[in-house]
JSON list of C-alpha atoms in Angstrom, two decimals:
[
{"chain": "A", "resi": 274, "resn": "UNK", "atom": "CA", "xyz": [155.04, -92.65, 5.06]},
{"chain": "A", "resi": 275, "resn": "UNK", "atom": "CA", "xyz": [157.13, -90.78, 2.48]},
{"chain": "A", "resi": 276, "resn": "UNK", "atom": "CA", "xyz": [158.47, -93.12, -0.19]},
{"chain": "A", "resi": 277, "resn": "UNK", "atom": "CA", "xyz": [160.20, -92.70, -3.51]},
{"chain": "A", "resi": 278, "resn": "UNK", "atom": "CA", "xyz": [160.31, -95.42, -6.16]},
{"chain": "A", "resi": 279, "resn": "UNK", "atom": "CA", "xyz": [163.94, -96.04, -7.12]},
{"chain": "A", "resi": 280, "resn": "UNK", "atom": "CA", "xyz": [163.47, -99.10, -9.33]},
{"chain": "A", "resi": 281, "resn": "UNK", "atom": "CA", "xyz": [160.54, -100.89, -10.87]},
{"chain": "A", "resi": 282, "resn": "UNK", "atom": "CA", "xyz": [160.38, -104.12, -12.88]},
{"chain": "A", "resi": 283, "resn": "UNK", "atom": "CA", "xyz": [157.66, -106.79, -13.24]},
{"chain": "A", "resi": 284, "resn": "UNK", "atom": "CA", "xyz": [159.32, -108.87, -10.49]},
{"chain": "A", "resi": 285, "resn": "UNK", "atom": "CA", "xyz": [160.55, -106.14, -8.10]},
{"chain": "A", "resi": 286, "resn": "UNK", "atom": "CA", "xyz": [159.83, -102.63, -6.85]},
{"chain": "A", "resi": 287, "resn": "UNK", "atom": "CA", "xyz": [162.44, -100.89, -4.69]},
{"chain": "A", "resi": 288, "resn": "UNK", "atom": "CA", "xyz": [161.35, -97.89, -2.64]},
{"chain": "A", "resi": 289, "resn": "UNK", "atom": "CA", "xyz": [163.35, -95.54, -0.44]},
{"chain": "A", "resi": 290, "resn": "UNK", "atom": "CA", "xyz": [161.44, -94.98, 2.79]},
{"chain": "A", "resi": 291, "resn": "UNK", "atom": "CA", "xyz": [162.38, -91.52, 4.03]},
{"chain": "A", "resi": 292, "resn": "UNK", "atom": "CA", "xyz": [160.64, -91.79, 7.38]},
{"chain": "A", "resi": 293, "resn": "UNK", "atom": "CA", "xyz": [162.54, -94.95, 8.36]},
{"chain": "A", "resi": 294, "resn": "UNK", "atom": "CA", "xyz": [165.68, -94.41, 6.25]},
{"chain": "A", "resi": 295, "resn": "UNK", "atom": "CA", "xyz": [165.72, -97.83, 4.60]},
{"chain": "A", "resi": 296, "resn": "UNK", "atom": "CA", "xyz": [165.18, -99.52, 1.27]},
{"chain": "A", "resi": 297, "resn": "UNK", "atom": "CA", "xyz": [161.98, -101.53, 0.87]},
{"chain": "A", "resi": 298, "resn": "UNK", "atom": "CA", "xyz": [161.98, -104.34, -1.68]},
{"chain": "A", "resi": 299, "resn": "UNK", "atom": "CA", "xyz": [158.64, -105.73, -2.84]},
{"chain": "A", "resi": 300, "resn": "UNK", "atom": "CA", "xyz": [159.28, -108.90, -4.89]},
{"chain": "A", "resi": 301, "resn": "UNK", "atom": "CA", "xyz": [156.44, -110.17, -7.12]},
{"chain": "A", "resi": 302, "resn": "UNK", "atom": "CA", "xyz": [155.51, -113.35, -8.97]},
{"chain": "A", "resi": 303, "resn": "UNK", "atom": "CA", "xyz": [157.34, -116.57, -9.73]},
{"chain": "A", "resi": 304, "resn": "UNK", "atom": "CA", "xyz": [161.03, -115.76, -9.34]},
{"chain": "A", "resi": 305, "resn": "UNK", "atom": "CA", "xyz": [163.92, -117.51, -11.03]},
{"chain": "A", "resi": 306, "resn": "UNK", "atom": "CA", "xyz": [167.67, -117.28, -10.48]},
{"chain": "A", "resi": 307, "resn": "UNK", "atom": "CA", "xyz": [168.17, -114.65, -13.18]},
{"chain": "A", "resi": 308, "resn": "UNK", "atom": "CA", "xyz": [165.65, -112.09, -11.89]},
{"chain": "A", "resi": 309, "resn": "UNK", "atom": "CA", "xyz": [166.79, -112.62, -8.28]},
{"chain": "A", "resi": 310, "resn": "UNK", "atom": "CA", "xyz": [170.40, -111.86, -9.24]},
{"chain": "A", "resi": 311, "resn": "UNK", "atom": "CA", "xyz": [169.36, -108.88, -11.37]},
{"chain": "A", "resi": 312, "resn": "UNK", "atom": "CA", "xyz": [167.27, -107.44, -8.53]},
{"chain": "A", "resi": 313, "resn": "UNK", "atom": "CA", "xyz": [170.04, -108.06, -6.00]},
{"chain": "A", "resi": 314, "resn": "UNK", "atom": "CA", "xyz": [172.57, -106.18, -8.11]},
{"chain": "A", "resi": 315, "resn": "UNK", "atom": "CA", "xyz": [170.12, -103.27, -8.41]},
{"chain": "A", "resi": 316, "resn": "UNK", "atom": "CA", "xyz": [169.79, -103.29, -4.61]},
{"chain": "A", "resi": 317, "resn": "UNK", "atom": "CA", "xyz": [173.58, -103.18, -4.27]},
{"chain": "A", "resi": 318, "resn": "UNK", "atom": "CA", "xyz": [173.73, -100.16, -6.56]},
{"chain": "A", "resi": 319, "resn": "UNK", "atom": "CA", "xyz": [170.98, -98.37, -4.61]},
{"chain": "A", "resi": 320, "resn": "UNK", "atom": "CA", "xyz": [172.48, -99.15, -1.17]},
{"chain": "A", "resi": 321, "resn": "UNK", "atom": "CA", "xyz": [175.67, -97.48, -2.32]},
{"chain": "A", "resi": 322, "resn": "UNK", "atom": "CA", "xyz": [173.89, -94.51, -3.88]},
{"chain": "A", "resi": 323, "resn": "UNK", "atom": "CA", "xyz": [171.50, -93.86, -0.98]},
{"chain": "A", "resi": 324, "resn": "UNK", "atom": "CA", "xyz": [174.05, -94.76, 1.74]},
{"chain": "A", "resi": 325, "resn": "UNK", "atom": "CA", "xyz": [171.49, -96.90, 3.50]},
{"chain": "A", "resi": 326, "resn": "UNK", "atom": "CA", "xyz": [172.25, -99.41, 6.28]},
{"chain": "A", "resi": 327, "resn": "UNK", "atom": "CA", "xyz": [168.84, -101.14, 6.44]},
{"chain": "A", "resi": 328, "resn": "UNK", "atom": "CA", "xyz": [166.79, -103.26, 4.05]},
{"chain": "A", "resi": 329, "resn": "UNK", "atom": "CA", "xyz": [163.19, -104.42, 4.41]},
{"chain": "A", "resi": 330, "resn": "UNK", "atom": "CA", "xyz": [162.94, -107.34, 1.98]},
{"chain": "A", "resi": 331, "resn": "UNK", "atom": "CA", "xyz": [159.33, -108.43, 1.33]},
{"chain": "A", "resi": 332, "resn": "UNK", "atom": "CA", "xyz": [158.91, -111.88, -0.23]},
{"chain": "A", "resi": 333, "resn": "UNK", "atom": "CA", "xyz": [155.24, -112.23, 0.71]},
{"chain": "A", "resi": 334, "resn": "UNK", "atom": "CA", "xyz": [154.13, -111.94, -2.94]},
{"chain": "A", "resi": 335, "resn": "UNK", "atom": "CA", "xyz": [156.49, -114.48, -4.55]},
{"chain": "A", "resi": 336, "resn": "UNK", "atom": "CA", "xyz": [156.74, -118.14, -5.44]},
{"chain": "A", "resi": 337, "resn": "UNK", "atom": "CA", "xyz": [159.45, -120.25, -7.00]},
{"chain": "A", "resi": 338, "resn": "UNK", "atom": "CA", "xyz": [162.68, -122.01, -6.23]},
{"chain": "A", "resi": 339, "resn": "UNK", "atom": "CA", "xyz": [165.86, -119.97, -6.75]},
{"chain": "A", "resi": 340, "resn": "UNK", "atom": "CA", "xyz": [168.45, -122.10, -4.96]},
{"chain": "A", "resi": 341, "resn": "UNK", "atom": "CA", "xyz": [171.35, -121.21, -7.27]},
{"chain": "A", "resi": 342, "resn": "UNK", "atom": "CA", "xyz": [170.75, -117.50, -6.71]},
{"chain": "A", "resi": 343, "resn": "UNK", "atom": "CA", "xyz": [170.52, -118.18, -2.95]},
{"chain": "A", "resi": 344, "resn": "UNK", "atom": "CA", "xyz": [173.98, -119.75, -2.96]},
{"chain": "A", "resi": 345, "resn": "UNK", "atom": "CA", "xyz": [175.32, -116.84, -5.01]},
{"chain": "A", "resi": 346, "resn": "UNK", "atom": "CA", "xyz": [173.68, -114.47, -2.52]},
{"chain": "A", "resi": 347, "resn": "UNK", "atom": "CA", "xyz": [175.30, -116.05, 0.50]},
{"chain": "A", "resi": 348, "resn": "UNK", "atom": "CA", "xyz": [178.74, -116.40, -1.09]},
{"chain": "A", "resi": 349, "resn": "UNK", "atom": "CA", "xyz": [179.01, -113.30, -3.29]},
{"chain": "A", "resi": 350, "resn": "UNK", "atom": "CA", "xyz": [176.17, -110.82, -2.94]},
{"chain": "A", "resi": 351, "resn": "UNK", "atom": "CA", "xyz": [175.76, -110.45, 0.83]},
{"chain": "A", "resi": 352, "resn": "UNK", "atom": "CA", "xyz": [179.48, -109.79, 1.42]},
{"chain": "A", "resi": 353, "resn": "UNK", "atom": "CA", "xyz": [179.27, -107.07, -1.26]},
{"chain": "A", "resi": 354, "resn": "UNK", "atom": "CA", "xyz": [176.14, -105.66, 0.36]},
{"chain": "A", "resi": 355, "resn": "UNK", "atom": "CA", "xyz": [177.93, -105.49, 3.71]},
{"chain": "A", "resi": 356, "resn": "UNK", "atom": "CA", "xyz": [180.89, -103.78, 2.09]},
{"chain": "A", "resi": 357, "resn": "UNK", "atom": "CA", "xyz": [178.46, -101.23, 0.59]},
{"chain": "A", "resi": 358, "resn": "UNK", "atom": "CA", "xyz": [177.14, -100.35, 4.09]},
{"chain": "A", "resi": 359, "resn": "UNK", "atom": "CA", "xyz": [174.16, -102.64, 4.74]},
{"chain": "A", "resi": 360, "resn": "UNK", "atom": "CA", "xyz": [174.04, -103.80, 8.36]},
{"chain": "A", "resi": 361, "resn": "UNK", "atom": "CA", "xyz": [170.42, -104.92, 8.97]},
{"chain": "A", "resi": 362, "resn": "UNK", "atom": "CA", "xyz": [168.27, -107.05, 6.68]},
{"chain": "A", "resi": 363, "resn": "UNK", "atom": "CA", "xyz": [164.68, -107.75, 7.69]},
{"chain": "A", "resi": 364, "resn": "UNK", "atom": "CA", "xyz": [163.22, -110.53, 5.51]},
{"chain": "A", "resi": 365, "resn": "UNK", "atom": "CA", "xyz": [159.48, -111.24, 5.18]},
{"chain": "A", "resi": 366, "resn": "UNK", "atom": "CA", "xyz": [159.12, -114.84, 4.09]},
{"chain": "A", "resi": 367, "resn": "UNK", "atom": "CA", "xyz": [157.10, -116.08, 1.15]},
{"chain": "A", "resi": 368, "resn": "UNK", "atom": "CA", "xyz": [154.03, -118.14, 2.06]},
{"chain": "A", "resi": 369, "resn": "UNK", "atom": "CA", "xyz": [155.29, -120.70, -0.51]},
{"chain": "A", "resi": 370, "resn": "UNK", "atom": "CA", "xyz": [157.65, -123.33, 0.92]},
{"chain": "A", "resi": 371, "resn": "UNK", "atom": "CA", "xyz": [160.12, -123.53, -2.01]},
{"chain": "A", "resi": 372, "resn": "UNK", "atom": "CA", "xyz": [160.75, -119.79, -1.81]},
{"chain": "A", "resi": 373, "resn": "UNK", "atom": "CA", "xyz": [161.15, -120.06, 1.95]},
{"chain": "A", "resi": 374, "resn": "UNK", "atom": "CA", "xyz": [163.80, -122.76, 1.48]},
{"chain": "A", "resi": 375, "resn": "UNK", "atom": "CA", "xyz": [165.71, -120.60, -1.01]},
{"chain": "A", "resi": 376, "resn": "UNK", "atom": "CA", "xyz": [165.69, -117.65, 1.39]},
{"chain": "A", "resi": 377, "resn": "UNK", "atom": "CA", "xyz": [166.76, -119.81, 4.33]},
{"chain": "A", "resi": 378, "resn": "UNK", "atom": "CA", "xyz": [169.65, -121.18, 2.29]},
{"chain": "A", "resi": 379, "resn": "UNK", "atom": "CA", "xyz": [170.87, -117.67, 1.48]},
{"chain": "A", "resi": 380, "resn": "UNK", "atom": "CA", "xyz": [170.69, -116.43, 5.08]},
{"chain": "A", "resi": 381, "resn": "UNK", "atom": "CA", "xyz": [172.02, -119.52, 6.86]},
{"chain": "A", "resi": 382, "resn": "UNK", "atom": "CA", "xyz": [175.14, -119.91, 4.78]},
{"chain": "A", "resi": 383, "resn": "UNK", "atom": "CA", "xyz": [176.42, -116.36, 4.60]},
{"chain": "A", "resi": 384, "resn": "UNK", "atom": "CA", "xyz": [179.23, -115.01, 6.74]},
{"chain": "A", "resi": 385, "resn": "UNK", "atom": "CA", "xyz": [178.79, -111.46, 5.49]},
{"chain": "A", "resi": 386, "resn": "UNK", "atom": "CA", "xyz": [178.37, -109.73, 8.87]},
{"chain": "A", "resi": 387, "resn": "UNK", "atom": "CA", "xyz": [174.87, -108.41, 8.18]},
{"chain": "A", "resi": 388, "resn": "UNK", "atom": "CA", "xyz": [172.29, -109.01, 10.92]},
{"chain": "A", "resi": 389, "resn": "UNK", "atom": "CA", "xyz": [169.43, -110.97, 9.32]},
{"chain": "A", "resi": 390, "resn": "UNK", "atom": "CA", "xyz": [166.01, -111.70, 10.76]},
{"chain": "A", "resi": 391, "resn": "UNK", "atom": "CA", "xyz": [163.19, -113.53, 9.00]},
{"chain": "A", "resi": 392, "resn": "UNK", "atom": "CA", "xyz": [159.51, -112.94, 9.67]},
{"chain": "A", "resi": 393, "resn": "UNK", "atom": "CA", "xyz": [156.13, -114.24, 8.58]},
{"chain": "A", "resi": 394, "resn": "UNK", "atom": "CA", "xyz": [154.51, -110.81, 8.22]},
{"chain": "A", "resi": 395, "resn": "UNK", "atom": "CA", "xyz": [155.43, -107.28, 7.20]},
{"chain": "A", "resi": 396, "resn": "UNK", "atom": "CA", "xyz": [154.30, -105.58, 10.42]},
{"chain": "A", "resi": 397, "resn": "UNK", "atom": "CA", "xyz": [156.66, -107.62, 12.62]},
{"chain": "A", "resi": 398, "resn": "UNK", "atom": "CA", "xyz": [159.53, -107.26, 10.16]},
{"chain": "A", "resi": 399, "resn": "UNK", "atom": "CA", "xyz": [159.02, -103.50, 10.05]},
{"chain": "A", "resi": 400, "resn": "UNK", "atom": "CA", "xyz": [158.91, -103.17, 13.83]},
{"chain": "A", "resi": 401, "resn": "UNK", "atom": "CA", "xyz": [162.14, -105.16, 14.28]},
{"chain": "A", "resi": 402, "resn": "UNK", "atom": "CA", "xyz": [163.97, -103.08, 11.68]},
{"chain": "A", "resi": 403, "resn": "UNK", "atom": "CA", "xyz": [162.83, -99.83, 13.34]},
{"chain": "A", "resi": 404, "resn": "UNK", "atom": "CA", "xyz": [164.46, -100.97, 16.57]},
{"chain": "A", "resi": 405, "resn": "UNK", "atom": "CA", "xyz": [167.83, -101.58, 14.92]}
]
C-alpha cells in the first residue's frame, strides 16, 4: 500500500492512499471539540487539494465526548466537504461509547449528500469503501 503523510498532529494523522485513491484519517487519544474541528478543517483543505471523493475515517484509537463538534460537523462541515467533492465516508467507530455517540450524532443529523457507513473494524470499513 503506497501512502503519503499529508498532515500529522498528536491527535490526527492524515494519509493519502495512492492504491485506493482516498484519504485515511487516523485519530488518536482523548479528543475534544477544538481538535476535532481543527482536524476536520485540515481534511477539507486536503480533499480540495487532492481532489479525492472518498474518506476512510478511523476512530478506533480515540476516546472522549465531542458533541458540539459533532453538531458543527453535521450542520457546517459535512456540507462543505460535499461541496469540495467528497462522496463516500467510511467511519470506523471508537470502542468507547461517548465517542460513538458523538459520531452517530454527526452522521445522523447531516443532510450533506455524502454516503456514510459506520463500522466496528477497519477491514470491513476498507472493503466497503473499495466497492464504492
